Coordinates of N, CA and C in Angstrom, one line a residue:
Chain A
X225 N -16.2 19.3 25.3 CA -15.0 18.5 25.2 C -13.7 19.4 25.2
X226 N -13.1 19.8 26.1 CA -11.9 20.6 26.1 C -10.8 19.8 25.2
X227 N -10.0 20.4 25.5 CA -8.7 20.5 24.4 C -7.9 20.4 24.8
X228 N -6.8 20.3 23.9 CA -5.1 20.5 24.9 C -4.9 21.4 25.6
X229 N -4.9 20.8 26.8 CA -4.2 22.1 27.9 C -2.8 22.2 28.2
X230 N -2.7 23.4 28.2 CA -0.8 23.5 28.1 C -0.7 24.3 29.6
X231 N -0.1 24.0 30.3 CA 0.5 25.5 31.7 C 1.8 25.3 32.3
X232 N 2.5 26.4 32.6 CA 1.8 27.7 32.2 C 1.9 28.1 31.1
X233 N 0.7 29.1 30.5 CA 1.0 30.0 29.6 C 2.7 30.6 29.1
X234 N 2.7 31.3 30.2 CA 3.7 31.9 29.9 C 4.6 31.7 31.4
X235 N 6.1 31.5 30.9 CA 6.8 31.1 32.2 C 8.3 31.7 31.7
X236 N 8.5 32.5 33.0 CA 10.7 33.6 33.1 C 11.0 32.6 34.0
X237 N 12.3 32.4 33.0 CA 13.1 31.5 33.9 C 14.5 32.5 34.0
X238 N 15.0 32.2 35.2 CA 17.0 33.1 34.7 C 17.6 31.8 34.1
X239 N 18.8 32.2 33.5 CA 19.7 31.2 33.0 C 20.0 30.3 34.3
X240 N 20.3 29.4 34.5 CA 20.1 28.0 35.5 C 19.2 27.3 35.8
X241 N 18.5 28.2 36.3 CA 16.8 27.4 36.7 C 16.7 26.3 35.9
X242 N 15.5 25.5 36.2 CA 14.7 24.8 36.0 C 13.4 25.0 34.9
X243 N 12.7 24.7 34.2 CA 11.5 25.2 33.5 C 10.5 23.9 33.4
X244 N 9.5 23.6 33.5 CA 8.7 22.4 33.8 C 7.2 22.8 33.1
X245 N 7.2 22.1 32.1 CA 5.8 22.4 31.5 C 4.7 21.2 30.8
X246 N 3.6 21.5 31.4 CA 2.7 20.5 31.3 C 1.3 20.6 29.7
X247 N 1.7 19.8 30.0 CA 0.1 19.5 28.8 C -0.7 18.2 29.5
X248 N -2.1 18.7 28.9 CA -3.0 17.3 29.4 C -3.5 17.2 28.0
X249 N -3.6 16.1 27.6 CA -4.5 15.6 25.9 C -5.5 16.1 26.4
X250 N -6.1 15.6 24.8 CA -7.3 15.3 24.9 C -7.6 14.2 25.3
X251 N -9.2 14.4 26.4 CA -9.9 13.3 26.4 C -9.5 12.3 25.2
X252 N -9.5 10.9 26.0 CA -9.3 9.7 25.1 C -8.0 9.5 23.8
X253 N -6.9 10.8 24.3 CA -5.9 10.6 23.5 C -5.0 9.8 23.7
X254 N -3.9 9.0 23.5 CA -3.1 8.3 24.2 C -1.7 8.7 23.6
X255 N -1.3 9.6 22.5 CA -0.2 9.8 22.3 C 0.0 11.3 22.3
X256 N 1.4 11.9 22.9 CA 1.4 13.2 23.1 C 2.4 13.5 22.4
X257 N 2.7 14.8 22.0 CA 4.1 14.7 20.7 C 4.9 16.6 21.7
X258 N 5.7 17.0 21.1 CA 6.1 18.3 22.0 C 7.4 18.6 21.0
X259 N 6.4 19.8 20.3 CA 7.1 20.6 19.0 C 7.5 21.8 20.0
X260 N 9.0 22.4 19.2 CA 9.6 24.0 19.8 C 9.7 24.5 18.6
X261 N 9.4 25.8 18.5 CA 9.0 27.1 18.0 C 9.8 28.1 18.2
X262 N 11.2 28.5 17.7 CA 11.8 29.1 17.7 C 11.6 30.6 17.6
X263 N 12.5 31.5 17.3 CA 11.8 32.7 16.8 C 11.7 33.1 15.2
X264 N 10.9 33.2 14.8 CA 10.7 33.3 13.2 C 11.3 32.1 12.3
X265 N 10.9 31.0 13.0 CA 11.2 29.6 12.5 C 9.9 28.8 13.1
X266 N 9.7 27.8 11.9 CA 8.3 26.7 12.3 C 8.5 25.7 13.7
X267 N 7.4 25.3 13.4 CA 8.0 24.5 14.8 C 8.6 23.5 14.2
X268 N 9.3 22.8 15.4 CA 10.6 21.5 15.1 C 10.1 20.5 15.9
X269 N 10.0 19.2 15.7 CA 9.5 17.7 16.5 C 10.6 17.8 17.9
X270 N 9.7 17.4 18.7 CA 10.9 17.2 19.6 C 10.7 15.4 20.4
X271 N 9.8 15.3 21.0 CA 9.3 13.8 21.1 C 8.3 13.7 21.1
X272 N 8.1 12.1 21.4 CA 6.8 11.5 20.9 C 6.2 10.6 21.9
X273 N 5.5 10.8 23.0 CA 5.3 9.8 23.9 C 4.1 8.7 23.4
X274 N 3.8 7.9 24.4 CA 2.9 7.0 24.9 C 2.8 6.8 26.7
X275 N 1.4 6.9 26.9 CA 1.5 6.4 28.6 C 2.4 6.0 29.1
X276 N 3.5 6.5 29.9 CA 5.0 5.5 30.5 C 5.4 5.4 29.2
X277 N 5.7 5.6 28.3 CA 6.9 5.5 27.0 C 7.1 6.3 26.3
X278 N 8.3 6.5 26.1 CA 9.0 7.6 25.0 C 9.2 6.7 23.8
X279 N 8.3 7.1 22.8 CA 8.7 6.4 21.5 C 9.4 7.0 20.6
X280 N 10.0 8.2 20.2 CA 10.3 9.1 19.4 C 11.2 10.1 20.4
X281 N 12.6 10.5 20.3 CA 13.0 11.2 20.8 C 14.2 11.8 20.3
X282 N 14.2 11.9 18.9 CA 14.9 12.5 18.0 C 15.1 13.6 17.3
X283 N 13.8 14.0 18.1 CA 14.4 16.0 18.1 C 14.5 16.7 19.6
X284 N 15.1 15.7 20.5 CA 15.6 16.5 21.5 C 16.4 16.4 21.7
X285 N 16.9 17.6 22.3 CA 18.5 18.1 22.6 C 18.8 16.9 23.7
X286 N 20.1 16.5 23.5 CA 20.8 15.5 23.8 C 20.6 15.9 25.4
X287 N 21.1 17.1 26.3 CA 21.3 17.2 27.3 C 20.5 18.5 28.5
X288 N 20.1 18.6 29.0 CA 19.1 19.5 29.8 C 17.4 18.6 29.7
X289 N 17.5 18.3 28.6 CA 15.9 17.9 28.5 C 15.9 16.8 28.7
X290 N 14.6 16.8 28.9 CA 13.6 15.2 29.1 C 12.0 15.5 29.2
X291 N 11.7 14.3 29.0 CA 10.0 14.2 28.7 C 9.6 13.1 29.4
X292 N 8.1 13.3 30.2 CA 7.9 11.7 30.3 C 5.9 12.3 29.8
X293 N 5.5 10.9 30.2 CA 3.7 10.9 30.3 C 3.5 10.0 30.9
X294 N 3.1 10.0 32.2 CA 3.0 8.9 33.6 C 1.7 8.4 32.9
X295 N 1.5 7.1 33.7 CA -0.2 6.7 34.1 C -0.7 7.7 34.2
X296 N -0.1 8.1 35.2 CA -1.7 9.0 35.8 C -1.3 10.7 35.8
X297 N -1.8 11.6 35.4 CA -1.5 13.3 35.2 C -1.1 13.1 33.9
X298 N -0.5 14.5 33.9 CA 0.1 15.4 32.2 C 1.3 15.0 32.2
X299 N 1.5 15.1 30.6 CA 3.1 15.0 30.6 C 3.6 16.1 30.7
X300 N 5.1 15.8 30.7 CA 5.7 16.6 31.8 C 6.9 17.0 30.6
X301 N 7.0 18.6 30.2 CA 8.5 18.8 29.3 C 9.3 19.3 30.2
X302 N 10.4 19.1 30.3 CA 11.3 19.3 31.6 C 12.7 19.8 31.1
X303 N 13.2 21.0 31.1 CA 14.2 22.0 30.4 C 15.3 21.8 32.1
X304 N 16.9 21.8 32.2 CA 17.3 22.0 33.1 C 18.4 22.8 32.6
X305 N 18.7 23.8 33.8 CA 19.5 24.6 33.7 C 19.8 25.1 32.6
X306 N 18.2 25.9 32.0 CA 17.8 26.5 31.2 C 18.9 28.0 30.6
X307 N 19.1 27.7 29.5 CA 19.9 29.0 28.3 C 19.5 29.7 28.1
X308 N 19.9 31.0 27.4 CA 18.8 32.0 26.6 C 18.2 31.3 25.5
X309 N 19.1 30.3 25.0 CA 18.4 29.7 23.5 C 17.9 28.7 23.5
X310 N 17.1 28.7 25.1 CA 15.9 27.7 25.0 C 14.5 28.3 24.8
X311 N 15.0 29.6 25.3 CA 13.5 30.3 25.4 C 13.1 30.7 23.8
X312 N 11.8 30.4 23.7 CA 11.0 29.7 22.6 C 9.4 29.3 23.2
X313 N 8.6 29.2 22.0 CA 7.1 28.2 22.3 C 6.9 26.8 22.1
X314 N 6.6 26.5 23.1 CA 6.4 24.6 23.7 C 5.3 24.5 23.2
X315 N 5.2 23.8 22.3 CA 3.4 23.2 22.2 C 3.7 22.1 22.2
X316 N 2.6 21.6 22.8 CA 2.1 20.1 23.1 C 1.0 19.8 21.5
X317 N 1.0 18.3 21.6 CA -0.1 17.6 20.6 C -0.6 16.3 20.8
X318 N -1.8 16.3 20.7 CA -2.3 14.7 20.9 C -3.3 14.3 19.9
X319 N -3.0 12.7 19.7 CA -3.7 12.6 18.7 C -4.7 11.0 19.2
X320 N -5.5 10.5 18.7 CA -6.0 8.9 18.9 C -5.0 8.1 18.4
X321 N -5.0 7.0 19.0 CA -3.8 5.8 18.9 C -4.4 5.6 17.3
X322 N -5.2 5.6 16.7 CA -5.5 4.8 15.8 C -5.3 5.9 14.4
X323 N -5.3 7.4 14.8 CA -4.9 8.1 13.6 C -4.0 9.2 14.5
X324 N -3.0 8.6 13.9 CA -1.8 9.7 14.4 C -1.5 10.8 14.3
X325 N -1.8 10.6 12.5 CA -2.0 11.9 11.7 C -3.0 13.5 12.4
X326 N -3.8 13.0 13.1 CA -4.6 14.1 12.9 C -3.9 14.8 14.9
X327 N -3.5 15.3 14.8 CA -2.6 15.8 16.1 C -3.6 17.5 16.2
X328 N -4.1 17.5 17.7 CA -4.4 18.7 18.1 C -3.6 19.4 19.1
X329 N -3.5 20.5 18.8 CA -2.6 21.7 19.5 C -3.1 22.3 20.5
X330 N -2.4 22.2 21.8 CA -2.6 23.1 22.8 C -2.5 24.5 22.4
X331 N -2.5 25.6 23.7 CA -2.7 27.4 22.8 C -0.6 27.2 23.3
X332 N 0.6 26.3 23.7 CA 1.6 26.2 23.6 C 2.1 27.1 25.2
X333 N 2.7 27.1 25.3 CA 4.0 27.4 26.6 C 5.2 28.5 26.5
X334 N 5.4 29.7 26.1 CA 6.0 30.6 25.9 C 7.2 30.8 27.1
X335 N 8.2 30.7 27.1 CA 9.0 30.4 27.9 C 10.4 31.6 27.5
X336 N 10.7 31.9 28.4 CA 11.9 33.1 28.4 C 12.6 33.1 29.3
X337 N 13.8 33.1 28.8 CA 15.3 32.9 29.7 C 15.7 34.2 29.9
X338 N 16.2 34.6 31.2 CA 16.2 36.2 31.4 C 18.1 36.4 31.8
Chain B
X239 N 15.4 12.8 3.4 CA 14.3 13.3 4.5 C 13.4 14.2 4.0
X240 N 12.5 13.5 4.7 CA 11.3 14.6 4.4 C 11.7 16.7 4.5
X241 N 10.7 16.9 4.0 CA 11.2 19.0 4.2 C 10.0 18.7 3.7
X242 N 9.5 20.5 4.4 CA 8.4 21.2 3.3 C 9.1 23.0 3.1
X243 N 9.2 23.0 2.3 CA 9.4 24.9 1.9 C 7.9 25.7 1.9
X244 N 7.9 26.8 2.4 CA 7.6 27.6 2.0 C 8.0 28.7 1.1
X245 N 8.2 29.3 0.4 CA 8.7 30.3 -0.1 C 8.4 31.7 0.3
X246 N 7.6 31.7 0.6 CA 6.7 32.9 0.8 C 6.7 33.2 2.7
X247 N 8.3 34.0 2.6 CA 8.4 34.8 4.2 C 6.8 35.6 4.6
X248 N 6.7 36.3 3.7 CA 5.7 37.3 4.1 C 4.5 37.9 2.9
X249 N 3.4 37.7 3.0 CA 2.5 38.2 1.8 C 1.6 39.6 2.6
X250 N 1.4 40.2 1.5 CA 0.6 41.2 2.0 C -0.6 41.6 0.5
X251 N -1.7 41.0 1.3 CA -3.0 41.5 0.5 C -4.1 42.2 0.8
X252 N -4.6 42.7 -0.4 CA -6.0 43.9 0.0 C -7.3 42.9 0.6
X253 N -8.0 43.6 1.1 CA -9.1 42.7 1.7 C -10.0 42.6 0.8
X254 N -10.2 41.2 0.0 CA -11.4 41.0 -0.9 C -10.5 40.0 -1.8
X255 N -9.6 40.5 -1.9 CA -8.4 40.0 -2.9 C -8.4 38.6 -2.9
X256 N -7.8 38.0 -4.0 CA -7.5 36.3 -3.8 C -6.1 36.3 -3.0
X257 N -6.2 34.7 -2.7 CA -5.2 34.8 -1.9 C -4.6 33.3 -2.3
X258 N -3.2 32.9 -2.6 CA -2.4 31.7 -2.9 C -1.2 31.8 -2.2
X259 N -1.0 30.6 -0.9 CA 0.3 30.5 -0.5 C 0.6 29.3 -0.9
X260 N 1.8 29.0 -1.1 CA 3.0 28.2 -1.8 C 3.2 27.3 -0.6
X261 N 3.4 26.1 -1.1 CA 3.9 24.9 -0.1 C 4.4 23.6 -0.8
X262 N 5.7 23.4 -0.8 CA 6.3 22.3 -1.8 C 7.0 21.0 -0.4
X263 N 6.8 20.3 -1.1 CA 7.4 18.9 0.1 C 8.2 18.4 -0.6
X264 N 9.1 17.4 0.0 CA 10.1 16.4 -0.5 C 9.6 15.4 0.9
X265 N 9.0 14.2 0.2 CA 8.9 13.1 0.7 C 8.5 12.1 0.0
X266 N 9.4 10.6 0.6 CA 8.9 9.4 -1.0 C 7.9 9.0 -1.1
X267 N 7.2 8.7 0.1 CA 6.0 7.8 0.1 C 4.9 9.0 -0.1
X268 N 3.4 8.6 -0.6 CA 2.4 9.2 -0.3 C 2.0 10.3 1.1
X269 N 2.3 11.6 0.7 CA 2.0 12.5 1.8 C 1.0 12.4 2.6
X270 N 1.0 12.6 3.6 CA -0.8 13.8 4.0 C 0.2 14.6 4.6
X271 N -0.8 15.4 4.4 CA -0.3 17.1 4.4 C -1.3 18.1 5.1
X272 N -0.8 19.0 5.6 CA -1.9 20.0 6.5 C -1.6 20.9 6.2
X273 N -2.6 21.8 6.4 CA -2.3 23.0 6.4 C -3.0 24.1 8.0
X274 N -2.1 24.8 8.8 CA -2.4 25.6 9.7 C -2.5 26.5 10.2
X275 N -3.1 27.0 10.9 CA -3.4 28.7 11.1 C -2.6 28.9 12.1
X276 N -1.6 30.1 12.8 CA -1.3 30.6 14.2 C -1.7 31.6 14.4
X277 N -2.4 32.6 15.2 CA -3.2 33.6 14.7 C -1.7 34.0 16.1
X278 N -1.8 35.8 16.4 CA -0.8 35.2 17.2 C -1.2 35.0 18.6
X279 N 0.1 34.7 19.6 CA 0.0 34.2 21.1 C -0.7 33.3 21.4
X280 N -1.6 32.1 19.7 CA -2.2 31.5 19.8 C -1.4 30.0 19.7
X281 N -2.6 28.8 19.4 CA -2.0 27.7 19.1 C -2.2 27.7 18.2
X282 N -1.9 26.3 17.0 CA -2.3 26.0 16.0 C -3.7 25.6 15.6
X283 N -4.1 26.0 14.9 CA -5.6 25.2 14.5 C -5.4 24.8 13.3
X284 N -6.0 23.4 13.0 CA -6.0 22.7 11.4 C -6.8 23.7 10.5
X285 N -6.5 24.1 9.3 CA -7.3 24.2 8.2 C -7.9 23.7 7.5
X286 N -7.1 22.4 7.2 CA -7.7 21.5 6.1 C -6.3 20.4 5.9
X287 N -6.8 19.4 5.5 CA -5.8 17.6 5.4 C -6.2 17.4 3.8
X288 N -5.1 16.8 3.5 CA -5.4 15.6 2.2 C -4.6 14.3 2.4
X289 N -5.3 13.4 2.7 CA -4.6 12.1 2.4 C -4.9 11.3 1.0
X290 N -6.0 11.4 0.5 CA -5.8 10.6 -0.5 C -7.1 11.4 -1.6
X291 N -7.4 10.9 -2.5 CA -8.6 10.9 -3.4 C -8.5 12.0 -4.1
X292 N -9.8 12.5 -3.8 CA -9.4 14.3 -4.5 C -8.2 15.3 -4.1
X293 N -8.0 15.8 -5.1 CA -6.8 16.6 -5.2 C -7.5 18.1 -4.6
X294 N -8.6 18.1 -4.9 CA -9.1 19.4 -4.4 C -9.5 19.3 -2.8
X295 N -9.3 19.8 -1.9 CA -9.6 19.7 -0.5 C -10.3 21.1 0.2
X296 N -11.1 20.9 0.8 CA -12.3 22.1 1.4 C -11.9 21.8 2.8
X297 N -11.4 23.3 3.4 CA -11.4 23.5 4.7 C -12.3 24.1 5.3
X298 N -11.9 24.7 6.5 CA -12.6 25.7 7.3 C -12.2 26.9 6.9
X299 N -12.9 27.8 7.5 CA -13.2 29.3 7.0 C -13.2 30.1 5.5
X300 N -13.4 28.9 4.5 CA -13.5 29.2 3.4 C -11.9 28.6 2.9
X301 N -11.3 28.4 3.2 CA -9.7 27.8 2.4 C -10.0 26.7 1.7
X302 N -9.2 26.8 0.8 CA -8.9 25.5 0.1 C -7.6 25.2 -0.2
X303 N -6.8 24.2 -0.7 CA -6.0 23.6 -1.1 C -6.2 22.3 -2.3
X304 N -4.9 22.6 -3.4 CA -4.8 21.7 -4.3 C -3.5 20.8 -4.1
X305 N -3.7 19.6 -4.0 CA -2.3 18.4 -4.1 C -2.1 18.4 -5.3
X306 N -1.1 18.5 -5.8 CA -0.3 18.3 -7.5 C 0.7 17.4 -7.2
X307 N 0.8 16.6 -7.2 CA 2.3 14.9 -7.0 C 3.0 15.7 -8.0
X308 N 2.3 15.9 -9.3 CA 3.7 16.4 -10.2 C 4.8 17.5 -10.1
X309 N 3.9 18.2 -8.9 CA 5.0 19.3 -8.8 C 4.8 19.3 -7.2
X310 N 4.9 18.5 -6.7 CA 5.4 18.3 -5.2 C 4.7 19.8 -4.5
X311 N 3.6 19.6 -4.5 CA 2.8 21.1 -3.7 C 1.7 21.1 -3.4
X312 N 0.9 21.9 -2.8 CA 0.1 21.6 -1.8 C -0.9 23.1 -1.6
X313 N -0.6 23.7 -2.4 CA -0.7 25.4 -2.1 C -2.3 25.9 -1.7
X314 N -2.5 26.6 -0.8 CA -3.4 27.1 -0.4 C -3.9 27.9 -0.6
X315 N -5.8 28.2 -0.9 CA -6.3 29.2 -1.4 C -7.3 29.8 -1.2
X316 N -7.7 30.9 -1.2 CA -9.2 31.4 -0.9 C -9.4 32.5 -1.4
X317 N -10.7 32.7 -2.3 CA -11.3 33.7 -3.6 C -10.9 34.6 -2.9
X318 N -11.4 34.8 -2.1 CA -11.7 36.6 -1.3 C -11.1 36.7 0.4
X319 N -10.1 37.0 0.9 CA -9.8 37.5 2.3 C -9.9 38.5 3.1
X320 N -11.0 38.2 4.6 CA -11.4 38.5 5.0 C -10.0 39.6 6.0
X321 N -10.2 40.6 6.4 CA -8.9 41.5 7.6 C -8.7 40.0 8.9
X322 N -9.7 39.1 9.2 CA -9.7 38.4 10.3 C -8.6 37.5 9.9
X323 N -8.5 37.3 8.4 CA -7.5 35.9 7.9 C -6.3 36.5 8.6
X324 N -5.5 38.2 8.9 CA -4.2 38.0 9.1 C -4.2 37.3 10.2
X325 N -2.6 36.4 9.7 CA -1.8 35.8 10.7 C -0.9 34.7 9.7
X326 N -0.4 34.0 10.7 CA 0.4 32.9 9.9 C 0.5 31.4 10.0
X327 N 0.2 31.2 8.6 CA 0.2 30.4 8.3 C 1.0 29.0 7.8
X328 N 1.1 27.2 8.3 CA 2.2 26.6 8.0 C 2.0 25.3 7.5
X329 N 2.5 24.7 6.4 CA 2.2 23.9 5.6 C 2.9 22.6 6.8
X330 N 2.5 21.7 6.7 CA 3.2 20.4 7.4 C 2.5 18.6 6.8
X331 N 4.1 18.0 6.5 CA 3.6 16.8 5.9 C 3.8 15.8 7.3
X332 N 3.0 15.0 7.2 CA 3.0 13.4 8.2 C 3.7 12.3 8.1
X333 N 4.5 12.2 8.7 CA 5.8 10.9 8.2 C 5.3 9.8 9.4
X334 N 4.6 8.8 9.0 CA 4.4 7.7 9.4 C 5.7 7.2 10.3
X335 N 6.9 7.0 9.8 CA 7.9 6.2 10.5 C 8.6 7.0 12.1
X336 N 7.8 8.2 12.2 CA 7.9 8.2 13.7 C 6.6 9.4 14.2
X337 N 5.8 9.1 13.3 CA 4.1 9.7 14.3 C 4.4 11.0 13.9
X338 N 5.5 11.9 13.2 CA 5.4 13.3 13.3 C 5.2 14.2 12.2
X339 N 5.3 15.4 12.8 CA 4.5 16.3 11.8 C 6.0 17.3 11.5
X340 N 6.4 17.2 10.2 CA 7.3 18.4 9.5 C 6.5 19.3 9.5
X341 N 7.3 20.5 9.8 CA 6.7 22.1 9.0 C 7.5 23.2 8.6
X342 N 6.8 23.3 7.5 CA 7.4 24.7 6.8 C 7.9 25.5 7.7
X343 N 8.2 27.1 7.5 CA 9.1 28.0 8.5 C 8.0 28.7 8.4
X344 N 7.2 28.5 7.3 CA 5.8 29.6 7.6 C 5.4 31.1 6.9
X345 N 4.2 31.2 6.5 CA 4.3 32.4 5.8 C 2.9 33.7 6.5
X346 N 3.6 34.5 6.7 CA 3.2 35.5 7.6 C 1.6 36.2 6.8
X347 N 0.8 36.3 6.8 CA 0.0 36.4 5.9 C -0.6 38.2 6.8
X348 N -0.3 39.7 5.8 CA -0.8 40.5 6.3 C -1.7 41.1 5.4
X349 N -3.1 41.8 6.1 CA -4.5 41.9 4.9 C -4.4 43.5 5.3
X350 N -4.4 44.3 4.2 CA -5.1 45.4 4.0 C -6.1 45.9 4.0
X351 N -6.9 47.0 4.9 CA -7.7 47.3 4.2 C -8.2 48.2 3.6

């Protein structure tokens, strides 16, 4: 039974670019969550999906970002016209609709603005 | 709003040694609370939950944790640490009113040997 998959690993953006990073749940998960990991700071919530829905989106920065989780594929963390002070670790988390609480961790998305 | 503190930026213990990291929350309702490992370049992995019942809680790799309500903490433990334990570690409580997970800033755990 695989796990959270996060890709890429590791991804250099320059300042402007674009940065695009995916996670796939787990098998049979239906909610996906997408914490940032500063440097020598915990991680911070950033949103909260469902299939086609953003339910939670109160730790994301107001402008550059966005999240979705289609029907069908991975959800999608989507950085635009990427800062130095975005670069940080993206981890994805998914849990069963029925226990929220128990949220598993992809190995995260290491991202660097050059 | 919820918070969890850590206290403890950085510990450094001999290998065999006991080991206690600190973890205090501020939250109104009944917690559950986790506790997790980052080993580095890695992800998270659970150690061990408490949501209800016993105050004493049994994880993996030998950890434990005790809930105390009276003193808002959660602190994590294990008799003897193995050189494999370094890395770091992060307390996080569950807030029902939007599915998420607080966490501590984290405490760097380094083993001597």
């Amino acid at each position: 039974n695989a796990g959270v998959m996060q890709n890429p690993r590791h991804l250099v953006r320059r300042r402007g670019q674009e940065a695009r990073l995916r996670c796939s749940p787990m098998k049979g998960h239906s909610h996906v969550y997408w914490y940032r990991q500063l440097p020598e700071e915990g991680l911070k919530f950033m949103v909260y999906l469902q299939k086609e829905n953003i339910i939670d989106e109160s730790g994301m920065p107001k402008e550059r970002f966005s999240a979705e989780f289609p029907k069908e594929g991975p959800s999608i963390l989507r950085i635009q016209q990427v800062v130095r002070g975005d670069s940080a670790a993206y981890f994805c988390a998914s849990s069963l609709d029925r226990v929220p609480y128990e949220q598993y961790f992809g190995p995260g998305t290491r991202l660097t603005v050059t | 709003a919820q918070s969890v503190t850590q206290p403890d930026i950085h510990i450094t213990v001999s290998e065999g040694a006991s080991l206690e990291l600190r973890c205090n929350y501020s939250y109104g309702a009944t917690p559950y609370l986790f506790w997790y490992v980052q080993s580095p370049g890695q992800g998270l992995q659970l150690l061990l939950k408490y949501f209800s019942g016993d105050t004493l809680v049994q994880g993996i790799k030998g950890f434990e944790a005790e809930f105390k309500r009276s003193q808002s903490s959660f602190n994590l433990r294990k008799p003897s640490v193995h050189w494999s334990d370094a890395a770091e570690y992060f307390c996080a409580v569950f807030t029902g009113g939007g599915n998420k997970l607080t966490f501590g800033t984290g405490t760097q755990l380094k083993v001597e040997l």
